[in-house]
CSV table of C-alpha atoms in Angstrom, one decimal:
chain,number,residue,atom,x,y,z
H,88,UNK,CA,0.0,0.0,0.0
H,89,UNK,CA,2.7,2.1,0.8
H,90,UNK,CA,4.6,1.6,-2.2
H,91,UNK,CA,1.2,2.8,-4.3
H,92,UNK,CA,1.4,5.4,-2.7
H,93,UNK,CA,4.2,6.7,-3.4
H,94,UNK,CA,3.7,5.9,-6.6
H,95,UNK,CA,0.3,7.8,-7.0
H,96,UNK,CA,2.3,10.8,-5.2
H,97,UNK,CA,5.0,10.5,-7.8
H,98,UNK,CA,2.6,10.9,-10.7
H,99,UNK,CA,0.3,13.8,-9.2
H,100,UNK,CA,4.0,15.6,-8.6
H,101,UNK,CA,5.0,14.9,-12.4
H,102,UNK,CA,2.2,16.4,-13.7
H,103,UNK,CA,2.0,19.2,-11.3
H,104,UNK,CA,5.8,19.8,-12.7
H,105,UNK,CA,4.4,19.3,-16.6
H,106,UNK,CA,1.6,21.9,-16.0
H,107,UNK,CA,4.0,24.5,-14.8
H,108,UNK,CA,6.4,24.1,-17.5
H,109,UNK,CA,3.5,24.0,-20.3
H,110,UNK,CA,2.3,27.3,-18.4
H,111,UNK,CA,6.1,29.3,-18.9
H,112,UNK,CA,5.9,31.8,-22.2
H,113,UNK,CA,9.3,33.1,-23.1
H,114,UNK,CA,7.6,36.4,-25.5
H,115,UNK,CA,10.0,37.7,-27.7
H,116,UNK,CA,10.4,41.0,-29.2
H,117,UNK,CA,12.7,43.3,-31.6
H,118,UNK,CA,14.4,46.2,-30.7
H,119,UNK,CA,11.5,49.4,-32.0
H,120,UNK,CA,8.8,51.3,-30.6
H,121,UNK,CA,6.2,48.9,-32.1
H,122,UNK,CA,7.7,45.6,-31.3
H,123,UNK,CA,8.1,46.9,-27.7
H,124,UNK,CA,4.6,47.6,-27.5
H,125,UNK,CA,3.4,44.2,-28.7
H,126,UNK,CA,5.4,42.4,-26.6
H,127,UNK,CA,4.9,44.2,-23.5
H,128,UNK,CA,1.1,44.2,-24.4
H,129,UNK,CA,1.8,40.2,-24.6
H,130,UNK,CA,3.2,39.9,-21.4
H,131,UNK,CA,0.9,41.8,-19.8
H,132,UNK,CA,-2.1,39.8,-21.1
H,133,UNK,CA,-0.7,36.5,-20.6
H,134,UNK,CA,0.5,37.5,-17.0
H,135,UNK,CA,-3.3,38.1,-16.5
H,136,UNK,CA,-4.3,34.9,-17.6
H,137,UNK,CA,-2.5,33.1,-15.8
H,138,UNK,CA,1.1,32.1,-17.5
H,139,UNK,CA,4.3,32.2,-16.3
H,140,UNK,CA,6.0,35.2,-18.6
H,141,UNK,CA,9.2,36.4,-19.5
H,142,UNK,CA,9.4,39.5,-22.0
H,143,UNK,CA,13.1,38.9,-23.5
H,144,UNK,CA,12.2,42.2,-25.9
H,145,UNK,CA,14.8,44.5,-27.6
H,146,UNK,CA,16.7,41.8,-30.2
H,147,UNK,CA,17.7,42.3,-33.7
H,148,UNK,CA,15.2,40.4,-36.1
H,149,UNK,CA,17.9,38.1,-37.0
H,150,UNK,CA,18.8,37.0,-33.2
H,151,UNK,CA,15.2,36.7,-32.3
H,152,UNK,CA,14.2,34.0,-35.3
H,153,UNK,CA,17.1,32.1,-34.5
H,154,UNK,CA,16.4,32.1,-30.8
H,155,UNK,CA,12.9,30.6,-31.5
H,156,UNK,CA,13.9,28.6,-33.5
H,157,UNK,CA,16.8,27.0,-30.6
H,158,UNK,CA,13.8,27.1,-28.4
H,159,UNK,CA,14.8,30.0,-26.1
H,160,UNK,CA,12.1,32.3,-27.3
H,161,UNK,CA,8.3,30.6,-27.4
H,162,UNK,CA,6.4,33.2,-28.8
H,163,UNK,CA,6.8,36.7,-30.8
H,164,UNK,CA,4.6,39.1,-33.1
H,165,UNK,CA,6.3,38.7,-36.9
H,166,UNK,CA,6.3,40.3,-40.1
H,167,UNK,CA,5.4,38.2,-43.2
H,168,UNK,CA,7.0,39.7,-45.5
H,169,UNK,CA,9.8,39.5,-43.4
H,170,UNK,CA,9.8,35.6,-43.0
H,171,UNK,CA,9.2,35.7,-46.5
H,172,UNK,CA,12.2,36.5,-47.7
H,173,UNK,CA,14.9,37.1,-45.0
H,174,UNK,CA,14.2,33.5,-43.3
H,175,UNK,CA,13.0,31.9,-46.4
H,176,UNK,CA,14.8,33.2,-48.7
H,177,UNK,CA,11.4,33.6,-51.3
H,178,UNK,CA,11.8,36.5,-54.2
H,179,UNK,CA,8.7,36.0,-55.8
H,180,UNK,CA,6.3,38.1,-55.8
H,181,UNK,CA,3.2,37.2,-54.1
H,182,UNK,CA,0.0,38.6,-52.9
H,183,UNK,CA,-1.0,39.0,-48.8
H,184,UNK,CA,-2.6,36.0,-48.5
H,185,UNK,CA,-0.4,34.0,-50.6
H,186,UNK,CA,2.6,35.5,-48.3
H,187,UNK,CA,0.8,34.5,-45.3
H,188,UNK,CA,-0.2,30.8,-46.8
H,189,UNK,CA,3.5,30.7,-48.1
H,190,UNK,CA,5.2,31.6,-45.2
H,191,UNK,CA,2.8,29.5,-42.6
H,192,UNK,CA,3.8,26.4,-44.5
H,193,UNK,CA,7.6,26.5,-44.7
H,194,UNK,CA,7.9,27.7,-40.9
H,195,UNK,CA,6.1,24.6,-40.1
H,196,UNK,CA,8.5,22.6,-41.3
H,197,UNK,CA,10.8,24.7,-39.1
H,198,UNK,CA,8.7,24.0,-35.6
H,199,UNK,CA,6.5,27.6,-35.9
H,200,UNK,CA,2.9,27.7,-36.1
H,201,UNK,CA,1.8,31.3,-37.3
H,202,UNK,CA,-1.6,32.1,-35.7
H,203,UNK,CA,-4.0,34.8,-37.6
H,204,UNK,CA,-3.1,37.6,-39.1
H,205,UNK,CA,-3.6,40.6,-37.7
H,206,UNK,CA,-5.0,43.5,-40.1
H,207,UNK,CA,-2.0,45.6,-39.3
H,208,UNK,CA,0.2,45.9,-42.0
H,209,UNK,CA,3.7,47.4,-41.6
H,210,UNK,CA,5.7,47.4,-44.6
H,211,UNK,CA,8.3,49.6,-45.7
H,212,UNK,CA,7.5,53.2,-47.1
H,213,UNK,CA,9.0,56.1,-48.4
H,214,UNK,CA,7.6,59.4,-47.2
H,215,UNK,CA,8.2,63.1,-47.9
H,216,UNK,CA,7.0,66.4,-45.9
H,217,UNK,CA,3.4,66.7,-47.0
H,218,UNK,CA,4.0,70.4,-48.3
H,219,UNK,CA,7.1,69.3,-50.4
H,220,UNK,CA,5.7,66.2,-51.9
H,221,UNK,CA,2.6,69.1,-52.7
H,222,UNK,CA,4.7,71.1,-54.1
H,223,UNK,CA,6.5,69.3,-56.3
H,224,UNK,CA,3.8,66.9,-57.7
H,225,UNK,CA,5.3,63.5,-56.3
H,226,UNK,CA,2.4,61.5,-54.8
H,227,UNK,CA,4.1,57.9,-55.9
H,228,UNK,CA,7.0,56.1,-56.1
H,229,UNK,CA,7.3,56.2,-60.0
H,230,UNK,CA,6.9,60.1,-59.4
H,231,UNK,CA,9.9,59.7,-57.6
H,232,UNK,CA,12.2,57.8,-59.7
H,233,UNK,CA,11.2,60.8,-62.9
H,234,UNK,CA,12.4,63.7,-59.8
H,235,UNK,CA,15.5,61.7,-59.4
H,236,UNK,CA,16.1,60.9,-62.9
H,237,UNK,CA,15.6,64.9,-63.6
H,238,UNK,CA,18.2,65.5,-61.1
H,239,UNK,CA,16.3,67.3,-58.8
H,240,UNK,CA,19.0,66.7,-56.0
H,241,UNK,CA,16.7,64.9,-53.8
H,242,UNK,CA,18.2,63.4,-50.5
H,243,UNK,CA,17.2,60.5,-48.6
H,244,UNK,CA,17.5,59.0,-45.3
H,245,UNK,CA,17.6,55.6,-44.8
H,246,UNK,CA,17.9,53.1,-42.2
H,247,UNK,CA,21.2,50.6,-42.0
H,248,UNK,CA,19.1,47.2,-42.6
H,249,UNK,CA,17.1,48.3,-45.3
H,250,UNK,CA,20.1,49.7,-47.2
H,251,UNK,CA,21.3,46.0,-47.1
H,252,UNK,CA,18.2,44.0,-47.4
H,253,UNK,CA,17.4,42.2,-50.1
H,254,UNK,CA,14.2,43.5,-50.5
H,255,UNK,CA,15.5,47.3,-49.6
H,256,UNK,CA,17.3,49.8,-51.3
H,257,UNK,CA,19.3,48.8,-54.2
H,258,UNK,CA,16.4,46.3,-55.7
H,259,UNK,CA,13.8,49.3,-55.2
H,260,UNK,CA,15.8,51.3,-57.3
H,261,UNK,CA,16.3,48.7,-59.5
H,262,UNK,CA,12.7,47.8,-59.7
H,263,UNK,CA,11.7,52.0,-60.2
H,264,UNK,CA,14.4,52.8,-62.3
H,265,UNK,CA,16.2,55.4,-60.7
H,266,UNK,CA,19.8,55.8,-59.3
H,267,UNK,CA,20.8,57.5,-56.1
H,268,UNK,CA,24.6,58.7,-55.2
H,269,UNK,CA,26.0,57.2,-52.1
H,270,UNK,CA,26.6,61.3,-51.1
H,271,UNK,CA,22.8,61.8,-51.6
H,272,UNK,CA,21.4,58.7,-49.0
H,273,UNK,CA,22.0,59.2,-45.3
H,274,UNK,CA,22.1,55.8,-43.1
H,275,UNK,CA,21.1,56.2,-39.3
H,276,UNK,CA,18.7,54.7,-36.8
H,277,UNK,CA,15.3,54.8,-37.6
H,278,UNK,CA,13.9,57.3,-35.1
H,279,UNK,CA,16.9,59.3,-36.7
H,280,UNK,CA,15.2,59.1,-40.1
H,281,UNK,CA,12.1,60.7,-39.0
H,282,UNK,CA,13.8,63.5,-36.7
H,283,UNK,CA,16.1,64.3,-39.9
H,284,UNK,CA,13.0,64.2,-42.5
H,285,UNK,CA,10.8,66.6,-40.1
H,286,UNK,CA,13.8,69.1,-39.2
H,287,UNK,CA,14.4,68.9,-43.4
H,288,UNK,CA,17.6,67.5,-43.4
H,289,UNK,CA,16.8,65.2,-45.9
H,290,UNK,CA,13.7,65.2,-48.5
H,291,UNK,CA,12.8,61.4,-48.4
H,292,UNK,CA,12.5,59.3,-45.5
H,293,UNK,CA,12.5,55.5,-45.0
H,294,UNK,CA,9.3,54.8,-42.2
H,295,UNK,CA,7.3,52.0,-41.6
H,296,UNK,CA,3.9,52.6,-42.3
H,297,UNK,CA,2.1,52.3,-39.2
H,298,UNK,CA,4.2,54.4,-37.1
H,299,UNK,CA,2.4,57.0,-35.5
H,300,UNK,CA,4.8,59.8,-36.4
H,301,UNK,CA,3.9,60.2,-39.9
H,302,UNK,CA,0.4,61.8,-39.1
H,303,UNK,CA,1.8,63.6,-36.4
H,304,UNK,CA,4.6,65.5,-38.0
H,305,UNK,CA,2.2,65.6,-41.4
H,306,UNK,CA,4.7,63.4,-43.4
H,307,UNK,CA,3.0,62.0,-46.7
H,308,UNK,CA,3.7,58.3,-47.7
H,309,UNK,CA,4.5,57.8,-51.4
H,310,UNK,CA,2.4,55.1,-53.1
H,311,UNK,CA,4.1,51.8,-54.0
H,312,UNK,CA,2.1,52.1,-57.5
H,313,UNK,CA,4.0,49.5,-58.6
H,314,UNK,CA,3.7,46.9,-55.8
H,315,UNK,CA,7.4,46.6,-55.0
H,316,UNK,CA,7.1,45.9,-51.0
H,317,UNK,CA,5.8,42.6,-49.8
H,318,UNK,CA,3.4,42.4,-47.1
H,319,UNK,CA,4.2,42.6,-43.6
H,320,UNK,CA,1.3,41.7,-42.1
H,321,UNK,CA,2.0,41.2,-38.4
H,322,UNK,CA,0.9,37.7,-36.8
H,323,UNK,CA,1.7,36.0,-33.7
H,324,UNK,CA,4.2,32.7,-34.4
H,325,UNK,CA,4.5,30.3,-31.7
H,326,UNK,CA,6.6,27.6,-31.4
H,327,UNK,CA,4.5,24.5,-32.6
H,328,UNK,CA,6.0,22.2,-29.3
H,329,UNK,CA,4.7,25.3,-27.0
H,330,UNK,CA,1.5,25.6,-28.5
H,331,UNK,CA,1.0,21.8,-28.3
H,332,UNK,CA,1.7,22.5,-24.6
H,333,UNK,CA,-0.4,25.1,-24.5
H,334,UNK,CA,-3.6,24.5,-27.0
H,335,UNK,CA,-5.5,27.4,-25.7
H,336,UNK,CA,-2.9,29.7,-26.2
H,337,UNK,CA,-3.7,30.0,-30.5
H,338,UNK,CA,-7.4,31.1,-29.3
H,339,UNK,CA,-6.2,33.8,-26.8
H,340,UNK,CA,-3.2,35.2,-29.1
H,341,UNK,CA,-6.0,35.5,-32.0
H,342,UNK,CA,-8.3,37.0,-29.6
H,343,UNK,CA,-5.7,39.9,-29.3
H,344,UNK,CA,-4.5,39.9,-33.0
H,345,UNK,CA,-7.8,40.8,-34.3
H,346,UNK,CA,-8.0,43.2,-32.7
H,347,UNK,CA,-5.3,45.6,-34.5
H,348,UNK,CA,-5.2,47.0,-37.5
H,349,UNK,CA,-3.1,50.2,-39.2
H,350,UNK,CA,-4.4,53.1,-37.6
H,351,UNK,CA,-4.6,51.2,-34.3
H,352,UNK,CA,-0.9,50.4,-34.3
H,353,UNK,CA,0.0,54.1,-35.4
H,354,UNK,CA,-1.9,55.6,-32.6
H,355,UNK,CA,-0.4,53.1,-29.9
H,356,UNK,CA,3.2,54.0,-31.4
H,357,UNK,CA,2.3,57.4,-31.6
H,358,UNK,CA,1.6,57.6,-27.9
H,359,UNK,CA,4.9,56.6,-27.3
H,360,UNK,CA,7.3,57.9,-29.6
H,361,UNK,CA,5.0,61.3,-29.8
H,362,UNK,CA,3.3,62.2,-26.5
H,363,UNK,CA,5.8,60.4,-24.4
H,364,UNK,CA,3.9,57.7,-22.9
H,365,UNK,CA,5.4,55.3,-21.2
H,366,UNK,CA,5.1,51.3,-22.9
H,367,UNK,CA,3.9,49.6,-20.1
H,368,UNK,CA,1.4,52.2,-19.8
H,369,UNK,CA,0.3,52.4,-23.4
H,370,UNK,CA,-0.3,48.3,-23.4
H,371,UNK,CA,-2.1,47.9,-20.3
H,372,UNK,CA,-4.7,50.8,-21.5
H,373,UNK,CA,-4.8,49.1,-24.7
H,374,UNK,CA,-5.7,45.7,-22.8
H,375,UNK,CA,-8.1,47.5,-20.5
H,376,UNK,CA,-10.1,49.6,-22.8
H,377,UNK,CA,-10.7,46.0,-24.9
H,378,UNK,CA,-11.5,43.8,-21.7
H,379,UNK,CA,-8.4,41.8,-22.0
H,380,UNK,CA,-7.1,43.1,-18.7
């Protein structure tokens, strides 16, 4: 009898130990305004219901794939586009949906389950002071590339990744037609690039499309007319082992994807970057005013 016991006592403490190791999130985040939000937002709402988390924000996009993928980092919010092509290494060019679709199947082979899109979408962009881009008639990208090509001695600032990326500066102008000096294109952090464009240092800026400072400093966003950036659509990705774990986790994270879109996302970064707010603040408001908290 005794040794039952001890047996059943040895099985109820082995699956005490399971649940509290299925209940331990590691949320992941990069190092911007926007990523900081989400995954302080994530932490916050995953503290709440009842999971053991801990935020490991403030990594480079390349360290934080690799991490989940070595298992160190369970869950983050991702960009299709960039899975797409800086993970997978895919050129084509593809729709949304097809990005999603494409992206959600190779990651799976990888151990990553991408849960629902949100409707955010936070691509690349070039942008100009609203006046300037007024007054001189550029509303698009191709508008662009026939100012350049007119040598209108247009300067840009730019951001170090997307000057390398594969899917950023050279293969734009590639893809537009247009050819920019190295003495014309400043590189610099990206907050840089929108401090540079406002105080017109520059003329064209590099920004991500739902950041809250464009409205706020009345930047306008040149039009992509001819559908060179992917789409970053921003999703949850889990690791697959961790939602297995965790089944009612892919419920709750959709729960909070759906629940942001564009101009959601710039007015949560905007709070930050523009009145000052402080992250933790701006996500637990978010949480609250939507019941999540």
């Amino acid at each position: 009898m005794k040794t039952l016991t001890t047996a059943l006592t040895s099985i109820a403490l082995a699956s005490s130990v399971s649940l509290a190791n299925a209940n331990e999130i590691s949320v992941g985040g990069k190092n911007f305004t926007e990523q900081q939000i989400l995954s302080t937002m994530t932490t916050q709402y995953l503290d709440g219901l009842g999971y053991d988390v801990d935020n490991r924000s403030g990594m480079g996009s390349a360290i934080l794939r690799q991490a989940q993928e070595n298992g160190q980092i369970d869950l983050y919010w991702e960009y299709t586009g960039t899975s797409l092509i800086n993970y997978n290494d895919i050129t084509e060019s593809l729709n949304p949906e097809e990005t999603y679709q494409r992206v959600k199947e190779l990651d799976a082979e990888k151990g990553l389950t991408w849960l629902e899109p949100s409707d955010a979408n936070n691509t690349y962009a070039l942008a100009m002071r609203e006046a300037a881009a007024e007054e001189q008639g550029i509303e698009t990208l191709s508008d662009l590339a026939e100012a350049v090509n007119n040598e209108e001695g247009l300067t840009f600032a730019l951001n170090a990744e997307f000057y390398a990326r594969e899917d950023g500066w050279r293969p734009l102008m590639q893809a537009y037609d247009f050819r920019v000096g190295r003495s014309e294109v400043s590189r610099m952090d990206t907050g840089l690039v929108y401090q540079a464009l406002r105080n017109e240092e520059v003329d064209v800026g590099l920004v991500f499309a739902t950041d809250g400072r464009i409205p706020a400093f009345d930047f306008y966003v040149l039009e992509d007319d001819q559908g060179f950036f992917p789409s970053y659509a921003l999703a949850p990705v889990v690791r697959t082992d961790t939602l297995e774990a965790n089944p009612e986790l892919a419920e709750q994270m959709n729960r909070l994807s759906a629940l942001l879109d564009d101009e959601t996302m710039a007015e949560l970064n905007a709070s930050v970057d523009v009145e000052r707010e402080s992250i933790e603040d701006v996500a637990r408001g978010f949480l609250e005013e939507n019941d999540l908290l």
